[in-house]
C-alpha atoms as one frame of an Amber mdcrd trajectory, in Angstrom:
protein
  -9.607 152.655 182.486 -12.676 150.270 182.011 -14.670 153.421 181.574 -12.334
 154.993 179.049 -12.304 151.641 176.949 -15.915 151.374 176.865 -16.095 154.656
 175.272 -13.925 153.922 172.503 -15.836 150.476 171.898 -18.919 152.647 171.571
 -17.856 155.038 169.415 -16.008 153.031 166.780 -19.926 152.189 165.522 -21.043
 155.238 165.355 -18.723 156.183 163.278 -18.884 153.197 160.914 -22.640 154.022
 160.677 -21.730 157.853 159.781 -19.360 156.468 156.889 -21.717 154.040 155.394
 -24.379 157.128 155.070 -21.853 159.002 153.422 -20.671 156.220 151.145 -24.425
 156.128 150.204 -24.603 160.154 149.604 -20.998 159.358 147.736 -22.544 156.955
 145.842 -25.531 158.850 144.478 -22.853 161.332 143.319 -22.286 159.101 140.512
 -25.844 159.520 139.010 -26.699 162.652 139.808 -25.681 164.222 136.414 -27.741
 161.402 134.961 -30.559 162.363 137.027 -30.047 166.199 136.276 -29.879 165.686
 132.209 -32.917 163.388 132.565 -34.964 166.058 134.319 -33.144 168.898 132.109
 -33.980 167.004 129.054 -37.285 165.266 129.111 -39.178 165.948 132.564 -39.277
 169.988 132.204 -39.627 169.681 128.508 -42.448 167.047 129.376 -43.862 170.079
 132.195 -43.494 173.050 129.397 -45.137 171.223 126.932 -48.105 170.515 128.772
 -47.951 174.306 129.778 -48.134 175.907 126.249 -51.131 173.192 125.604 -53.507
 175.213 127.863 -52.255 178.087 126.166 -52.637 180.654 123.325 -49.393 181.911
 121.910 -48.818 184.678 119.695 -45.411 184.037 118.440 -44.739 187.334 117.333
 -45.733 189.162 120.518 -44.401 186.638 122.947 -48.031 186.803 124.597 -49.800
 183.838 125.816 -53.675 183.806 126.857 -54.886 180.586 128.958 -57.745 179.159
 127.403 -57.832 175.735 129.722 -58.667 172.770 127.583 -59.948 174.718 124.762
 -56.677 173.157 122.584 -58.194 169.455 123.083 -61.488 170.301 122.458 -60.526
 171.422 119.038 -58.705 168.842 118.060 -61.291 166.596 119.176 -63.264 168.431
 116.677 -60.620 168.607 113.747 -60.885 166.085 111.167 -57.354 165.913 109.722
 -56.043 165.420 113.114 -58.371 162.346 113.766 -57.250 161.475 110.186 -53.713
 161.286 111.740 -54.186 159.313 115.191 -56.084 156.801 112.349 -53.147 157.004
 110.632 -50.361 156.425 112.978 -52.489 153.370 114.494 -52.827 151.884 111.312
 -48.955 152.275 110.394 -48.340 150.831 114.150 -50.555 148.246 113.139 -48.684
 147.389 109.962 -45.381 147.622 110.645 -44.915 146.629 114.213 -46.059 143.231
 113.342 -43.572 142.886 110.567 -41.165 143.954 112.866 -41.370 141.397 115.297
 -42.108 138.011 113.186 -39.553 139.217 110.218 -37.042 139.808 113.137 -37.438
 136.567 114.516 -37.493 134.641 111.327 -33.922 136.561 110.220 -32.357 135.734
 113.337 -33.490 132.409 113.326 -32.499 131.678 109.692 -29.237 133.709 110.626
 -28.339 131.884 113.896 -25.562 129.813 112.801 -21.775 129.901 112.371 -20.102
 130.702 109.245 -18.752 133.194 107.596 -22.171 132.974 105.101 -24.156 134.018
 108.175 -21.774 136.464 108.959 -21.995 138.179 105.895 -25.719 138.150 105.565
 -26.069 139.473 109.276 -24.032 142.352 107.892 -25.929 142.843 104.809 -29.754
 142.877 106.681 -28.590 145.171 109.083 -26.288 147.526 106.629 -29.410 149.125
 105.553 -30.233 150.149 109.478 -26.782 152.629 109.443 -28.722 154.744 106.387
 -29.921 158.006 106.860 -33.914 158.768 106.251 -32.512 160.990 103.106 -30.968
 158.258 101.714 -33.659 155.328 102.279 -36.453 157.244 100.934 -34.497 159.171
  97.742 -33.963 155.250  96.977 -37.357 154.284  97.088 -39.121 156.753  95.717
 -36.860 156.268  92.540 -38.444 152.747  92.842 -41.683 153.258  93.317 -41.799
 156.102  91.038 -44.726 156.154  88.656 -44.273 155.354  84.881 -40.568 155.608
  85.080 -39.464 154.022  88.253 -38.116 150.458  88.527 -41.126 148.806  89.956
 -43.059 150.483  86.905 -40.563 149.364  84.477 -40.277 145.706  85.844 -44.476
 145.203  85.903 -44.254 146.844  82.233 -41.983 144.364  80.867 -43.854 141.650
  82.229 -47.039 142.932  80.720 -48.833 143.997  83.843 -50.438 147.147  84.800
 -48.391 149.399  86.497 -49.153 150.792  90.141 -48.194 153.675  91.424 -48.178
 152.784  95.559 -47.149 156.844  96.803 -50.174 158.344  94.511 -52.555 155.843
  95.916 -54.643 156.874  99.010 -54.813 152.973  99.480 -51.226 152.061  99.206
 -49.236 154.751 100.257 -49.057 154.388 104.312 -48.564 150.536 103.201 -45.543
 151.667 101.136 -44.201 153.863 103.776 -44.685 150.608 106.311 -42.944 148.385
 104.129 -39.691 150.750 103.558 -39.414 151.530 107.089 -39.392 147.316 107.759
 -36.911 147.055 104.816 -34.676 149.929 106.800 -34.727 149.126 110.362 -35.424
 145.507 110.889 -31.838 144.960 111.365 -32.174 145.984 114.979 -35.053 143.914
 115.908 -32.966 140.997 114.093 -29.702 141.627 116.496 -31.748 141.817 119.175
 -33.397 138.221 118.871 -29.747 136.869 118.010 -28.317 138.037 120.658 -31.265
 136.295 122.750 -31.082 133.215 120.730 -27.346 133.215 121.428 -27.867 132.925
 125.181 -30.170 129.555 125.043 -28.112 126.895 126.110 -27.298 124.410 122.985
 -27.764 121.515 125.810 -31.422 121.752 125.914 -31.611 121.098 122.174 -29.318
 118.370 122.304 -31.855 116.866 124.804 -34.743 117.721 122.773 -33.206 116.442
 119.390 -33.001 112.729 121.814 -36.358 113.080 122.522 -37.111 113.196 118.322
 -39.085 116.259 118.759 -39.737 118.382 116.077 -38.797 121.529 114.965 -41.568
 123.317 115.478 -42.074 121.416 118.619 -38.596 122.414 119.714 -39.904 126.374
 118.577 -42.669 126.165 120.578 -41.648 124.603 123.742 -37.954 125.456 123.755
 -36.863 128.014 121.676 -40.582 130.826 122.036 -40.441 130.355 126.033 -36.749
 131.680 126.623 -36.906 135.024 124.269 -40.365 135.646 125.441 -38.886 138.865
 127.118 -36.858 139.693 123.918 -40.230 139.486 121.864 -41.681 141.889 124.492
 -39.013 144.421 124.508 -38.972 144.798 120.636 -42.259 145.008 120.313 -42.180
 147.694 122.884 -39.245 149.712 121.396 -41.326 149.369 118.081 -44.206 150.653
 119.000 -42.568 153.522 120.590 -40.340 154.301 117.332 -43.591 153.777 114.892
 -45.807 156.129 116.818 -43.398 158.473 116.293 -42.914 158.228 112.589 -42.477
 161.300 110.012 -39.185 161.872 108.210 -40.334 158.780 105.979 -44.162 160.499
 105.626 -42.088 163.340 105.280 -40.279 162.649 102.476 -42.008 160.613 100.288
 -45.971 161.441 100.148 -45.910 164.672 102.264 -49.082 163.095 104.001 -50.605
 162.574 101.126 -52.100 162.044  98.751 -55.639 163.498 100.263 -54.305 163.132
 103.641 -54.461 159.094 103.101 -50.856 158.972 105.134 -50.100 162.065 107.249
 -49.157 160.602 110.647 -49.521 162.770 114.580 -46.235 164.138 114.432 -46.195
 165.488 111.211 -49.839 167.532 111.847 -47.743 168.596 115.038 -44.453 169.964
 112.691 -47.349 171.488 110.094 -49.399 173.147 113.285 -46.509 174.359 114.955
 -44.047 175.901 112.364 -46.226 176.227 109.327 -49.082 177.761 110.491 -47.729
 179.045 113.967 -50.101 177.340 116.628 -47.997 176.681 118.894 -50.737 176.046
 121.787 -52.259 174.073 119.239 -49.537 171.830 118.178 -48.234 171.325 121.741
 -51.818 169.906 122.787 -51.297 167.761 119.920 -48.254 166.293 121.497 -49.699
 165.812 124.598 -52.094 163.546 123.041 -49.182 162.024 121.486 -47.713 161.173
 124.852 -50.421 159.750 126.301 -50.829 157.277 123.346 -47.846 156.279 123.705
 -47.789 155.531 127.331 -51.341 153.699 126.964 -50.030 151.674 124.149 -46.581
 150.761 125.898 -48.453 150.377 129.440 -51.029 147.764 127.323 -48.156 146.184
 125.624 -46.339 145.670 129.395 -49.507 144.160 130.399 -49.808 141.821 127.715
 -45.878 140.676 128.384 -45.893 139.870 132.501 -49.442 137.955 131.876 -47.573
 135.926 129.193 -45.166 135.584 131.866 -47.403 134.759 134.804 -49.215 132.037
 132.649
């Protein structure tokens, strides 16, 4: 009887053991399509990519001839492509920035009760829900030459009129500046929502202490979105790097090449003049920007963080 008792007692754990392994199998259920669209989506894309880029591919034939790293070393050699790494870093440069200090100064002018702040939440980030059609037909009726409305406005006040899209200077500025005028609505949520969460205690404190306003910015307000600041500069520098409809669509890279960005000497390699090889090596070097700039930008955040 003792015997048969013991038995029982002994099994009962292994069989609680065998259920909480298959709870943990059961539970993994749950992402696996996750996990199978990721891989579907972006790893083998990610794999094939880097396959055609050692590659050359006649898209007519179907035939593809491995020539190594023979893609890199000419666009090591081509000039309009360095023209458009220069030009993507300098558009990062310019808008990312803007992004993050005109972000934080909306939400903290916007952080505030009211149906005035309401309203003017809505109206910053209303321009964030229009298409890239729609944002640059507008501005290129504005920045038009001779008959647009920043021509007409600097005629009637006498000046000289500019023309920023014809201007190898001023036409990746332009482009920066629309893009900040169309999406900073996100980057503005984002710090509200982290402003939001500080607790209005600690400002009550600091406001009995007489300190400042900057001094509350500084020491109060800077240290508890300093992850916030992080991610949106991250997400930013993602988006930027990838920038084109706006190139696109209002200079067409140009004018002398002054504002064609990577991805767009990617679309022009790859399905205007049929490199495919050629265009995907391009994209590789894409993706590794990107990752160096993101890793650096990482970096940058968890020694903020450690200090």
């Amino acid at each position: 009887m003792s015997t048969a008792i013991s038995g029982a007692a002994l099994e009962r754990p292994r069989k609680a053991r065998g259920g909480t392994a298959f709870s943990h199998w059961g539970n993994a259920l749950f992402v696996l399509p996750f996990v199978a669209v990721y891989v579907m989506l972006l790893i083998v894309p990610v794999i094939r990519g880097f396959w055609l880029s050692l590659h050359e591919i006649d898209l007519l034939s179907g035939d593809a001839e491995y020539v190594a790293l023979a893609n890199f070393a000419n666009l090591w050699a081509d000039e309009f492509f360095r023209g458009a790494v220069g030009n993507t870093f300098y558009f990062v440069l310019l808008s990312v920035p803007a992004f993050v200090t005109l972000g934080l100064l909306l939400a903290l002018a916007l952080n505030r009760p009211g149906r005035t702040g309401a309203a003017l939440r809505a109206i910053f980030f209303g321009s964030s829900v229009l298409s890239v059609t729609i944002v640059t037909l507008v501005w290129r009726l504005v920045l038009m030459p001779d008959k647009g409305m920043l021509a007409n406005i600097m005629s009637g006040l006498g000046m000289h009129t500019i023309a920023p899209l014809s201007s190898e200077a001023m036409a990746l500025p332009a482009v920066a500046f629309v893009t900040v005028w169309w999406i900073i609505g996100l980057p503005m949520m984002l710090f509200l929502a982290a402003l939001q969460q500080i607790p209005q205690e600690v400002y009550e404190a600091a406001a009995m202490d007489n300190a400042t306003r900057w001094r509350t910015f500084w020491s109060i307000t800077l240290p508890s979105i300093k992850r916030t600041v992080a991610l949106v500069a991250i997400i930013e520098v993602i988006m930027q790097f990838q920038i084109f409809g706006q190139v696109q669509l209002m200079t067409g890279g140009g004018p002398n090449n002054s504002s064609r960005p990577i991805v767009q000497f990617i679309y022009e390699a790859g399905f205007r003049q049929w490199a495919l090889g050629y265009s995907a090596a391009a994209a590789q070097v894409l993706f590794a920007l990107m990752l160096i700039g993101v890793a650096i930008q990482v970096w940058i955040a968890r020694r903020r963080e450690a200090d």
